[in-house]
Short mmCIF file of N, CA, C and O in Angstrom, two decimals:
data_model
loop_
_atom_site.label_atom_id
_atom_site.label_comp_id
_atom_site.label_asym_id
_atom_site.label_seq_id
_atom_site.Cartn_x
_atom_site.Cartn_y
_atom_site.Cartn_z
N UNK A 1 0.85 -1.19 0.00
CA UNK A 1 0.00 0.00 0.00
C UNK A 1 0.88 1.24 0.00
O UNK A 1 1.88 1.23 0.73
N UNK A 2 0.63 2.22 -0.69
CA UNK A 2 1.46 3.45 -0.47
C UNK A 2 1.13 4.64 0.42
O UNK A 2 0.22 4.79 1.24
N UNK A 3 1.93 5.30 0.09
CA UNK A 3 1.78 6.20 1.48
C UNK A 3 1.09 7.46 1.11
O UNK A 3 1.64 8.28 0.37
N UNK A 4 -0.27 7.67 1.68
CA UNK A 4 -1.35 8.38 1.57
C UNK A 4 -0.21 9.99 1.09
O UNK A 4 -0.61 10.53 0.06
N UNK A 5 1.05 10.66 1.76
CA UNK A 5 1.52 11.97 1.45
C UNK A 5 2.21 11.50 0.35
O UNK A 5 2.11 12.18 -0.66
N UNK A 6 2.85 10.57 0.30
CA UNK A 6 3.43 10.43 -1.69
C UNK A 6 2.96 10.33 -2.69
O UNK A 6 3.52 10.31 -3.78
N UNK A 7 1.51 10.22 -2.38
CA UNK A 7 0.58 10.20 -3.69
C UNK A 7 -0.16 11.31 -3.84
O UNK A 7 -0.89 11.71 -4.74
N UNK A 8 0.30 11.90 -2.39
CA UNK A 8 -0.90 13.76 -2.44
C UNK A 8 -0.23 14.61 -3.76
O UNK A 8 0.77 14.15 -4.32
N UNK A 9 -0.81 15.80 -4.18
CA UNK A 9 -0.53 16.72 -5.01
C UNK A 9 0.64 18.09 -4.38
O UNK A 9 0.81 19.18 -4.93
N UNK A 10 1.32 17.59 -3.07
CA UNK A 10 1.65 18.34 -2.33
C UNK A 10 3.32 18.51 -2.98
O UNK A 10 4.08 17.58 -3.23
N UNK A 11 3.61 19.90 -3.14
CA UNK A 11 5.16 20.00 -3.74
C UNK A 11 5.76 20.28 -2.69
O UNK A 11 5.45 21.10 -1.83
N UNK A 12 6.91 19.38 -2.76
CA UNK A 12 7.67 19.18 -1.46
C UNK A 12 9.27 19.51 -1.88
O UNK A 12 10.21 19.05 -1.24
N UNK A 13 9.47 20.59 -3.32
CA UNK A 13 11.06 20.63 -3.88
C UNK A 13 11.25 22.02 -2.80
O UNK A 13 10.34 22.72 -2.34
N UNK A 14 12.46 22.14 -2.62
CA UNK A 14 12.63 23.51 -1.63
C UNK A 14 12.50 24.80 -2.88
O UNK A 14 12.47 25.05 -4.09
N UNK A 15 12.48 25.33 -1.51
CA UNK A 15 11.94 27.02 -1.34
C UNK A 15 13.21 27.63 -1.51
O UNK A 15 13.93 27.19 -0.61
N UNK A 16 13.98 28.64 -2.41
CA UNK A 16 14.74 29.00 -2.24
C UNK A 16 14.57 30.33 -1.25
O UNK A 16 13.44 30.70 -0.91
N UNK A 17 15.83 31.05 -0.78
CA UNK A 17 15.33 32.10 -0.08
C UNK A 17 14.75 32.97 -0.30
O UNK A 17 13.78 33.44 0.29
N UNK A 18 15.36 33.35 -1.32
CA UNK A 18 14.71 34.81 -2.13
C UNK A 18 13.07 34.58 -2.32
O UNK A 18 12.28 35.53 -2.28
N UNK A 19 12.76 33.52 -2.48
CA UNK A 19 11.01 32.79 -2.69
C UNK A 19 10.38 33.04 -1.51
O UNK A 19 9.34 33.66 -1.27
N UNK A 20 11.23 32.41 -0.71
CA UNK A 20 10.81 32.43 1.13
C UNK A 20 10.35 34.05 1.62
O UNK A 20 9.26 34.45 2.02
N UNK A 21 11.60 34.75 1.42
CA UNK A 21 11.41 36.19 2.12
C UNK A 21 10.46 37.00 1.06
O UNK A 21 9.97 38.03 1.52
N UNK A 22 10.15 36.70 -0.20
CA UNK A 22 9.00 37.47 -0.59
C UNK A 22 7.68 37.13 -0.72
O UNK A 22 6.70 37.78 -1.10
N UNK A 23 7.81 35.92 -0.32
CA UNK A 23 6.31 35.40 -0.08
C UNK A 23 6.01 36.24 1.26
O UNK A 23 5.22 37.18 1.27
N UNK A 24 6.65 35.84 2.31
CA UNK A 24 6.25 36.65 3.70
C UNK A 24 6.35 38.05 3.57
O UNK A 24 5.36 38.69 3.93
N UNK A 25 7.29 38.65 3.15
CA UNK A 25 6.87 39.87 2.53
C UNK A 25 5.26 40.29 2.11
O UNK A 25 4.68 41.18 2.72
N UNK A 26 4.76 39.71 1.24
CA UNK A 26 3.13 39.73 0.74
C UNK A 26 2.31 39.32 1.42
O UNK A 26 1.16 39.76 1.49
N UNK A 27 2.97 38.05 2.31
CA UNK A 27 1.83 38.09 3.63
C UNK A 27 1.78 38.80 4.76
O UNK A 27 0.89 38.77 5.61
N UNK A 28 2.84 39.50 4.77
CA UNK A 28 3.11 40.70 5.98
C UNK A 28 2.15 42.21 5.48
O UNK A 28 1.65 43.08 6.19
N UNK A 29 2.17 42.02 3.79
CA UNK A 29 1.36 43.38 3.34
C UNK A 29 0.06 43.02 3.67
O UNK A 29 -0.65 44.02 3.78
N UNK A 30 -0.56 41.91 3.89
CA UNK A 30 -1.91 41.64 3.87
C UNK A 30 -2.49 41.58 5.10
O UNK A 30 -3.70 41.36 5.23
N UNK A 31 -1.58 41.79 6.20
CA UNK A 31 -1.63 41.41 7.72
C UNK A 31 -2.90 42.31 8.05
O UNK A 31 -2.91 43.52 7.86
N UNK A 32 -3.85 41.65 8.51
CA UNK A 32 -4.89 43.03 9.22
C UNK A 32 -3.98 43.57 10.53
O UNK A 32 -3.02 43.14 11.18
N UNK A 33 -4.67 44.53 10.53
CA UNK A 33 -3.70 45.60 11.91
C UNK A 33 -4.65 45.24 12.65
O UNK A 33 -5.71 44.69 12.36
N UNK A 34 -3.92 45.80 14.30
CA UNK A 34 -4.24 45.65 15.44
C UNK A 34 -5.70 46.10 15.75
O UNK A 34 -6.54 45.47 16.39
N UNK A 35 -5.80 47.08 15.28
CA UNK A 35 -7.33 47.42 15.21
C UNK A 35 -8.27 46.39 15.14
O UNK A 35 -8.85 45.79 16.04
N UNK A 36 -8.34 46.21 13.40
CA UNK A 36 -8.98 45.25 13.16
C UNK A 36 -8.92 43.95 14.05
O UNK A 36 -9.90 43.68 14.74
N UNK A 37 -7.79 43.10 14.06
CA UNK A 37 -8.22 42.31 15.14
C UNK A 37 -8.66 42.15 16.36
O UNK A 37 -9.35 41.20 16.70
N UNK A 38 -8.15 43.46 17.44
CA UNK A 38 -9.25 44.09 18.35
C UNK A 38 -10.46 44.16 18.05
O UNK A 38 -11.15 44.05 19.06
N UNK A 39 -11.19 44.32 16.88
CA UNK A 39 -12.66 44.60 17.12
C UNK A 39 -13.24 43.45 16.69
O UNK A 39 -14.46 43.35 16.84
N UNK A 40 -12.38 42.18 16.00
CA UNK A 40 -12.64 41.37 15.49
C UNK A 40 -12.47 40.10 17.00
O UNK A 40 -12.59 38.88 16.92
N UNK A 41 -12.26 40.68 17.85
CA UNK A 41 -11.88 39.93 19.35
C UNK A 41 -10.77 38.71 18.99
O UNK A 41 -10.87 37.58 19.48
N UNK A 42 -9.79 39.06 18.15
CA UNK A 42 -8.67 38.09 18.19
C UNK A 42 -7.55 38.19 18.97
O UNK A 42 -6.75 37.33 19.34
N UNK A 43 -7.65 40.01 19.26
CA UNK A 43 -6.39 40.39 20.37
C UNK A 43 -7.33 41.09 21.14
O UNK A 43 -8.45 41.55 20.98
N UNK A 44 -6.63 41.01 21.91
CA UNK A 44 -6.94 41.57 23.38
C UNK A 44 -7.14 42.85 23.44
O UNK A 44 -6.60 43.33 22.44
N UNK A 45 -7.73 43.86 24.21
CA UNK A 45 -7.54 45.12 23.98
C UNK A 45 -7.71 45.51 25.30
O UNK A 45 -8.56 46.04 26.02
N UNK A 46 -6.01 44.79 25.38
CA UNK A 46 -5.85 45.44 26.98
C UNK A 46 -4.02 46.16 26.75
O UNK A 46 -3.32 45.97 25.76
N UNK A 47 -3.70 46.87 27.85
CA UNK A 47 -2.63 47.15 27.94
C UNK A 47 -1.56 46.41 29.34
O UNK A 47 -0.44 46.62 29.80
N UNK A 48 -2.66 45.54 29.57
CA UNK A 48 -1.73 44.22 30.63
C UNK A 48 -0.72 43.91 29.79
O UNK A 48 -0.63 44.15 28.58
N UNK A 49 0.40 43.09 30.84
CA UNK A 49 1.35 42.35 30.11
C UNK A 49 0.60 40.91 29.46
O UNK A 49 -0.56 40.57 29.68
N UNK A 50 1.42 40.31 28.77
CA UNK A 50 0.87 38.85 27.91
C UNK A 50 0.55 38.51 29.21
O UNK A 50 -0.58 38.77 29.63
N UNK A 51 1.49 37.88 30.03
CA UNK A 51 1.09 36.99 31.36
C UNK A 51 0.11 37.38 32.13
O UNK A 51 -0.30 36.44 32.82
N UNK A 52 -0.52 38.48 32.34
CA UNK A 52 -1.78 39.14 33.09
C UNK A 52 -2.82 38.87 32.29
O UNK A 52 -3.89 38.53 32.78
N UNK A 53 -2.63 39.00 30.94
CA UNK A 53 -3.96 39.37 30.03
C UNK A 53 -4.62 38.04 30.46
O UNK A 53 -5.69 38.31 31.01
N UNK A 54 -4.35 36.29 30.42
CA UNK A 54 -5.12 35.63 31.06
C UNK A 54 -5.75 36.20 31.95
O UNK A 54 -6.77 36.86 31.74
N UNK A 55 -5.21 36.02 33.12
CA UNK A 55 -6.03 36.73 34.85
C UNK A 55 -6.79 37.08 34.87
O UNK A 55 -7.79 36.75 35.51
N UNK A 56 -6.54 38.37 33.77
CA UNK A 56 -7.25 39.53 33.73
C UNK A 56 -8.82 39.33 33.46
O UNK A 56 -9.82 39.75 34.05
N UNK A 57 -8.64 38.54 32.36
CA UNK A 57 -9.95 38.09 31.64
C UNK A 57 -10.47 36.82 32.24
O UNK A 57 -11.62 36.56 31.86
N UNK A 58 -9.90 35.90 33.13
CA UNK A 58 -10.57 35.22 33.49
C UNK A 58 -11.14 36.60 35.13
O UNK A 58 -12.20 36.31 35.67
N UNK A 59 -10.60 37.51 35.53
CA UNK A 59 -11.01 38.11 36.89
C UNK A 59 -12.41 38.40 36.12
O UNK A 59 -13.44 37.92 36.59
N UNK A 60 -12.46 39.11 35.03
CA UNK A 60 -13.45 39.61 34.67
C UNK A 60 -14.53 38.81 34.53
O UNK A 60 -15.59 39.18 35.05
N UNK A 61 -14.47 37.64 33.84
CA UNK A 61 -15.51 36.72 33.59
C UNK A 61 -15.97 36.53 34.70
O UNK A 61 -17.14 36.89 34.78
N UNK A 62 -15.34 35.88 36.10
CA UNK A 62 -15.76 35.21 37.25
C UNK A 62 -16.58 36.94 38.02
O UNK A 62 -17.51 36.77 38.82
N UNK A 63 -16.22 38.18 37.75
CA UNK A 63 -16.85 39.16 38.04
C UNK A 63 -18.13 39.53 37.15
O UNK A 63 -18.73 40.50 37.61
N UNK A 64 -18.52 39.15 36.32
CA UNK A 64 -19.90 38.74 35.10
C UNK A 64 -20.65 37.44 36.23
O UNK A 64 -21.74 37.56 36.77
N UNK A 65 -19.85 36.41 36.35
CA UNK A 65 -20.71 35.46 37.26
C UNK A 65 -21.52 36.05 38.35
O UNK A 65 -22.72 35.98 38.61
N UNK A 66 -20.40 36.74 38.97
CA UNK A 66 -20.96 36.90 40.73
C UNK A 66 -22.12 37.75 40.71
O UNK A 66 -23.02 37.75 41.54
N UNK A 67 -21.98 38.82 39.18
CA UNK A 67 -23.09 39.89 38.93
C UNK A 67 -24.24 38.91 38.84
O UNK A 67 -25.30 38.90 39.45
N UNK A 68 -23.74 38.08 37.89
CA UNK A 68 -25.31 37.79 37.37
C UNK A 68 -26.14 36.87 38.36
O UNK A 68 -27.37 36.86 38.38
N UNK A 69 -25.02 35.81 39.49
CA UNK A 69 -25.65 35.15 40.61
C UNK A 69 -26.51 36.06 41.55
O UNK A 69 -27.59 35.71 42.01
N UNK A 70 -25.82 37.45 41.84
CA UNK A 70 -26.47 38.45 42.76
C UNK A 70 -27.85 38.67 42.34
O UNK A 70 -28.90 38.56 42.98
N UNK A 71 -27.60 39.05 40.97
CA UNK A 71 -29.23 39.51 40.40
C UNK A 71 -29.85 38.79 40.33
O UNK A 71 -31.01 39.19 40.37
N UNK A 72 -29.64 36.88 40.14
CA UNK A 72 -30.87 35.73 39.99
C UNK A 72 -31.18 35.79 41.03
O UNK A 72 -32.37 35.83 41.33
N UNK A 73 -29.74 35.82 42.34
CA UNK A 73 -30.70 36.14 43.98
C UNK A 73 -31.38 36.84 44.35
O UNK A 73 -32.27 36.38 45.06
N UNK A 74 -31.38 38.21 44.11
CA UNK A 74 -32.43 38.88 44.23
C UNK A 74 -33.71 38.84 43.37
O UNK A 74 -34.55 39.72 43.55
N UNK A 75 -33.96 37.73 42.31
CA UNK A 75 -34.90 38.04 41.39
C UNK A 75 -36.32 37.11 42.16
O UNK A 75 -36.03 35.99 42.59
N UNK A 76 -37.87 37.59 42.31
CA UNK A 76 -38.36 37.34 42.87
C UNK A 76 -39.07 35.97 42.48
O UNK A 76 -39.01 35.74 41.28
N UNK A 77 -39.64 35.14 43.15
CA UNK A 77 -40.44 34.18 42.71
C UNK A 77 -41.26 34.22 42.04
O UNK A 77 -41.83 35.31 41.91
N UNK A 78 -41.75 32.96 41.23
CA UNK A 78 -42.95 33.04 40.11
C UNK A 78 -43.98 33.13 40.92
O UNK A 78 -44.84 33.79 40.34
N UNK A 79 -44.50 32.67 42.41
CA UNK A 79 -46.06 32.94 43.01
C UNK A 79 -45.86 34.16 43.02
O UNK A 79 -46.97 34.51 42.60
N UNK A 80 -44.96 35.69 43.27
CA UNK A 80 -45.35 36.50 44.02
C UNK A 80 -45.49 37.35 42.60
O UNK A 80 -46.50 38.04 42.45
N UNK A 81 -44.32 37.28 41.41
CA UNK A 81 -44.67 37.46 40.06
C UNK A 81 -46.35 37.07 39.91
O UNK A 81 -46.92 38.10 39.55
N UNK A 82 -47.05 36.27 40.02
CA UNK A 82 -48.26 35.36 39.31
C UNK A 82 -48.99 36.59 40.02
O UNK A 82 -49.73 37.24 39.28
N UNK A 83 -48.86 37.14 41.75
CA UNK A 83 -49.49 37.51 42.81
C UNK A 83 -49.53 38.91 42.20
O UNK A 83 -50.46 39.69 42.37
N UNK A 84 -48.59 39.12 41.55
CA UNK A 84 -48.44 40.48 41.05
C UNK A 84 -49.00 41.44 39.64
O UNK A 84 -49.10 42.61 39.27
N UNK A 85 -49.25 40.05 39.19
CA UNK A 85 -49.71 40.15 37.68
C UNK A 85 -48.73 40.07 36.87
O UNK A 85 -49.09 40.48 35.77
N UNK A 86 -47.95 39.84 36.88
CA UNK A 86 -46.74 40.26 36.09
C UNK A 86 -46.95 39.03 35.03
O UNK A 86 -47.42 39.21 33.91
N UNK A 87 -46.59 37.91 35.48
CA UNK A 87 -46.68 36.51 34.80
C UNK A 87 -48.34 35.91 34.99
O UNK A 87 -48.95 36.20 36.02
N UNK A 88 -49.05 34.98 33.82
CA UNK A 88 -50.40 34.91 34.26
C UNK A 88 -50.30 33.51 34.88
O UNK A 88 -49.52 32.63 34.52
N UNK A 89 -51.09 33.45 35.74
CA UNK A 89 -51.76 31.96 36.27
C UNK A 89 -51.89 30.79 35.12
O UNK A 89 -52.96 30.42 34.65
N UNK A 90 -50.66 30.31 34.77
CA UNK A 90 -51.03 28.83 34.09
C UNK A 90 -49.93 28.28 33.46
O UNK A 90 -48.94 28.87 33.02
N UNK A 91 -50.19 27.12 33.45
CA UNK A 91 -49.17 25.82 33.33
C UNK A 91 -48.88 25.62 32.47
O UNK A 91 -47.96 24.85 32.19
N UNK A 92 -49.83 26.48 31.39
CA UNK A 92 -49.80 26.09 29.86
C UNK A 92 -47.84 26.35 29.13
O UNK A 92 -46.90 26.88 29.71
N UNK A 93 -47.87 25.89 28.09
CA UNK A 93 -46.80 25.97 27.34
C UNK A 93 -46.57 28.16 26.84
O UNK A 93 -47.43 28.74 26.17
N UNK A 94 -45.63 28.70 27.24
CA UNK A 94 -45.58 29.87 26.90
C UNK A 94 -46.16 30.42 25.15
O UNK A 94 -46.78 31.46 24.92
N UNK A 95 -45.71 29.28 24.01
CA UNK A 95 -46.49 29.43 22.89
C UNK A 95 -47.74 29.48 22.12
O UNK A 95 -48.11 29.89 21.03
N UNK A 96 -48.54 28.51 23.84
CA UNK A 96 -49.95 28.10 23.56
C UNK A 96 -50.67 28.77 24.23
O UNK A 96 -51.89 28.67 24.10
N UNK A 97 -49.88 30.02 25.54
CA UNK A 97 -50.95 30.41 26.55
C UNK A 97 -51.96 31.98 26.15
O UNK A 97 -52.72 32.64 26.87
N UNK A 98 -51.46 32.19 24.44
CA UNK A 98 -52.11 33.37 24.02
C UNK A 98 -53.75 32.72 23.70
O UNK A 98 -54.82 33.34 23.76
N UNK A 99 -53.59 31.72 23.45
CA UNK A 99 -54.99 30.76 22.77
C UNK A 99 -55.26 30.39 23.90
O UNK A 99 -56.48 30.46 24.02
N UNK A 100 -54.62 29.91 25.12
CA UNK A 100 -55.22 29.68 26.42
C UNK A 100 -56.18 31.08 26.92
O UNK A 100 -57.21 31.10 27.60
N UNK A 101 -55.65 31.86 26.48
CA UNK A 101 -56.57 33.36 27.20
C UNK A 101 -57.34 33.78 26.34
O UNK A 101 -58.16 34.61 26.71
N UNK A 102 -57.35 33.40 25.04
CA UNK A 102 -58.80 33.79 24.10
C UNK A 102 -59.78 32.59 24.39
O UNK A 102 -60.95 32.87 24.13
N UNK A 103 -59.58 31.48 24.80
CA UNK A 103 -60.30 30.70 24.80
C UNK A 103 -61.34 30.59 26.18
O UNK A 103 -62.35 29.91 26.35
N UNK A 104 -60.68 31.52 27.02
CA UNK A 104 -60.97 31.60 28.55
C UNK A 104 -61.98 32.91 28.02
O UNK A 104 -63.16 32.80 28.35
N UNK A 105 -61.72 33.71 27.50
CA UNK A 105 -62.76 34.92 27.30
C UNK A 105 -63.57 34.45 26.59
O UNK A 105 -64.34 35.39 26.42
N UNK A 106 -64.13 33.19 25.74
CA UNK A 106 -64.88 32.64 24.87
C UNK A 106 -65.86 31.95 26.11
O UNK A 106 -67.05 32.13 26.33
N UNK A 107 -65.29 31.46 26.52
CA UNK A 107 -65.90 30.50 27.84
C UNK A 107 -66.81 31.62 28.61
O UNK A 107 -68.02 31.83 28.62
N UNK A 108 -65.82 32.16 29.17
CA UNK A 108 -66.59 33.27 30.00
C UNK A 108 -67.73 33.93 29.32
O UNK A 108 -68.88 33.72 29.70
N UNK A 109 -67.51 34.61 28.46
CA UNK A 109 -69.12 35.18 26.89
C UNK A 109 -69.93 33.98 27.45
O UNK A 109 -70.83 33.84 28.29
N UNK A 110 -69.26 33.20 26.66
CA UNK A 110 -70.39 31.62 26.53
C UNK A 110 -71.66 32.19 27.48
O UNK A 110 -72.63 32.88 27.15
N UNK A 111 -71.21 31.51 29.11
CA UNK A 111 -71.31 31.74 30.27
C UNK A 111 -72.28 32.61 30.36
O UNK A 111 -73.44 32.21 30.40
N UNK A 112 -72.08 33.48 30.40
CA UNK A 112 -72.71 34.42 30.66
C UNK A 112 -73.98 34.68 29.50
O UNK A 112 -75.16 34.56 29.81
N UNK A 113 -73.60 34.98 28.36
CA UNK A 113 -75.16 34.82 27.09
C UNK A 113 -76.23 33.73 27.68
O UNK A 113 -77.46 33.70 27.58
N UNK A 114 -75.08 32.67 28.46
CA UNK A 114 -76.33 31.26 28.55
C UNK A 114 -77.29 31.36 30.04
O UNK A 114 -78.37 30.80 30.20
N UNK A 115 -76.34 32.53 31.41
CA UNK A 115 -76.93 32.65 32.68
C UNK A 115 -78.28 33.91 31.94
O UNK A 115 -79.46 33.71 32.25
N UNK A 116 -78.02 34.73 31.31
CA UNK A 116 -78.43 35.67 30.49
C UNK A 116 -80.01 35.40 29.78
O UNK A 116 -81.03 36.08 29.91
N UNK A 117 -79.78 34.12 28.96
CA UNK A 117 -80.80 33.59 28.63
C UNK A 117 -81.61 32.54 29.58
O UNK A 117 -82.64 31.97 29.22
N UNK A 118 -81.18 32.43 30.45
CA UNK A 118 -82.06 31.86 31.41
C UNK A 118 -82.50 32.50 33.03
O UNK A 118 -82.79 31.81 34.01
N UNK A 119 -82.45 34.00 32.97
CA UNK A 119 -83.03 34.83 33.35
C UNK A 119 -83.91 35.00 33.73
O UNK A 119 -84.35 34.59 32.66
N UNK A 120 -85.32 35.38 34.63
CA UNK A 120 -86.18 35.03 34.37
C UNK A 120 -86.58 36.27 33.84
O UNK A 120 -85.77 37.18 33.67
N UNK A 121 -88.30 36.41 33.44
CA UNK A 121 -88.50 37.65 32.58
C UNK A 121 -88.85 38.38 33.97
O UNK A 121 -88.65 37.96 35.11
N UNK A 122 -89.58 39.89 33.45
CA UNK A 122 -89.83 40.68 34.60
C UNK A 122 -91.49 40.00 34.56
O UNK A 122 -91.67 39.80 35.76
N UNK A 123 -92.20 39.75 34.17
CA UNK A 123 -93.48 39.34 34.46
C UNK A 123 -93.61 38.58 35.59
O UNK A 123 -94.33 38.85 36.55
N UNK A 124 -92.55 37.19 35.42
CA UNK A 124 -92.07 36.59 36.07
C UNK A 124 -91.89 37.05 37.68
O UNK A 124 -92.36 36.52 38.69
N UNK A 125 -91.27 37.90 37.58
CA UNK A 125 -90.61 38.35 39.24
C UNK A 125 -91.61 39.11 40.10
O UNK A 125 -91.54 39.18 41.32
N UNK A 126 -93.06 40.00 38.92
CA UNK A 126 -94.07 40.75 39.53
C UNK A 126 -95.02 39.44 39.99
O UNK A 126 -95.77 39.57 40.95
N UNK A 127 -94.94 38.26 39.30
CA UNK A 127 -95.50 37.70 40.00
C UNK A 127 -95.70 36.49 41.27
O UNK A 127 -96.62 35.84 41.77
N UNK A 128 -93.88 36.71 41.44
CA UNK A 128 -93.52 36.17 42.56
C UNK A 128 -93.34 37.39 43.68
O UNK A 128 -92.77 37.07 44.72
N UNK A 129 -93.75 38.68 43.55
CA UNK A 129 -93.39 39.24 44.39
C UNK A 129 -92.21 39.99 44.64
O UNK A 129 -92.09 40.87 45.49
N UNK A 130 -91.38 39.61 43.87
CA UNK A 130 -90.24 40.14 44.04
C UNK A 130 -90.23 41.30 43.19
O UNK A 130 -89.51 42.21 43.59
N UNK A 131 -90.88 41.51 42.06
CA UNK A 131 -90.35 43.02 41.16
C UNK A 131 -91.86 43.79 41.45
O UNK A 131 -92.83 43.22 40.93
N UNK A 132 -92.12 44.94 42.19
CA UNK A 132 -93.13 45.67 41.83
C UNK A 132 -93.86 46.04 40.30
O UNK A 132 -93.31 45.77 39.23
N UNK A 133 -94.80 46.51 40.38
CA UNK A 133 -95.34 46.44 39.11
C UNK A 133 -94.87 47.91 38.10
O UNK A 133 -94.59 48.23 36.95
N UNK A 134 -95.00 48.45 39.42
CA UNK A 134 -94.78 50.00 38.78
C UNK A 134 -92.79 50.01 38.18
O UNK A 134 -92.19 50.80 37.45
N UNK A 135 -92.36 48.86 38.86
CA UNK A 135 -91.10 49.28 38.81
C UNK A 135 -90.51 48.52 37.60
O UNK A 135 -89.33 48.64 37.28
N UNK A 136 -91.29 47.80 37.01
CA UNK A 136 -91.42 47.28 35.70
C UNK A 136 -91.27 48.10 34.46
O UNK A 136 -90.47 48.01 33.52
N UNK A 137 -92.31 48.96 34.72
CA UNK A 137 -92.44 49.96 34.05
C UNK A 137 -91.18 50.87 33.62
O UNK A 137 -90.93 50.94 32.42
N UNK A 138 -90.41 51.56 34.52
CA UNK A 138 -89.78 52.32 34.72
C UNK A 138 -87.79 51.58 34.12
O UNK A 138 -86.71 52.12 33.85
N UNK A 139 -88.10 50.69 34.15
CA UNK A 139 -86.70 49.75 33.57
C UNK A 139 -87.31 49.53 32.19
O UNK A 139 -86.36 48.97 31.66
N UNK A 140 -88.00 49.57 31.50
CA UNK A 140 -87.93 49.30 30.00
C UNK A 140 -87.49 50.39 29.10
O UNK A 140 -87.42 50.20 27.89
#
């Protein structure tokens, strides 16, 4: 079997120097600057030494943690959220609970058209006593 790099397309005759130093030459013209890789977050954009710039950035990260642990500690519970209105009362899935609350105001209508229609009339109530006659009158 042969050997998978002697059969590659890879040219392996040397580099003379003069080849060497103007190739890097052209890749030195093409170099993005410091800038650019600063904003591109490849270098650092600190003025620590190399050996600090770790530290540095790990002090910072573990100071992002402690922030953000402080603020989940202080962040209040979902009953007193629910208690508050903030978040609504239900178990439902967050994608499904907009159709959970149109469907609850459908119910409720329902409800009510159907206590509505089974009402009794006012004839009804003058002649149980309960609605005066004259006061019949005066509500239509």
């Amino acid at each position: 079997m042969a050997d998978p790099i002697s059969n590659s397309s890879v040219d392996i005759s040397p580099i003379s120097p003069i080849e060497r130093r103007n190739s890097l030459e052209k890749h030195l013209q093409t170099r993005p600057d410091p800038k650019d890789l600063k904003d591109r977050n490849i270098l650092l954009d600190t003025n620590a030494a190399p050996s600090l710039q770790s530290k540095a950035q790990e002090l910072e990260r573990q100071r992002a943690t402690d922030s953000l642990k402080k603020g989940l500690g202080k962040r209040p519970e979902r009953e007193e959220l629910v208690e508050r209105n903030i978040l609504p009362d239900s178990n439902a899935a967050p994608a499904i609970q907009g159709q959970q609350k149109e469907l609850q105001r459908h119910m409720r209508a329902d409800s009510l058209e159907q206590k509505l229609q089974s009402r009794p009339k006012p004839e009804d109530l003058v002649k149980e006593g309960i609605l005066e006659a004259n006061e019949e009158a005066t509500k239509d």
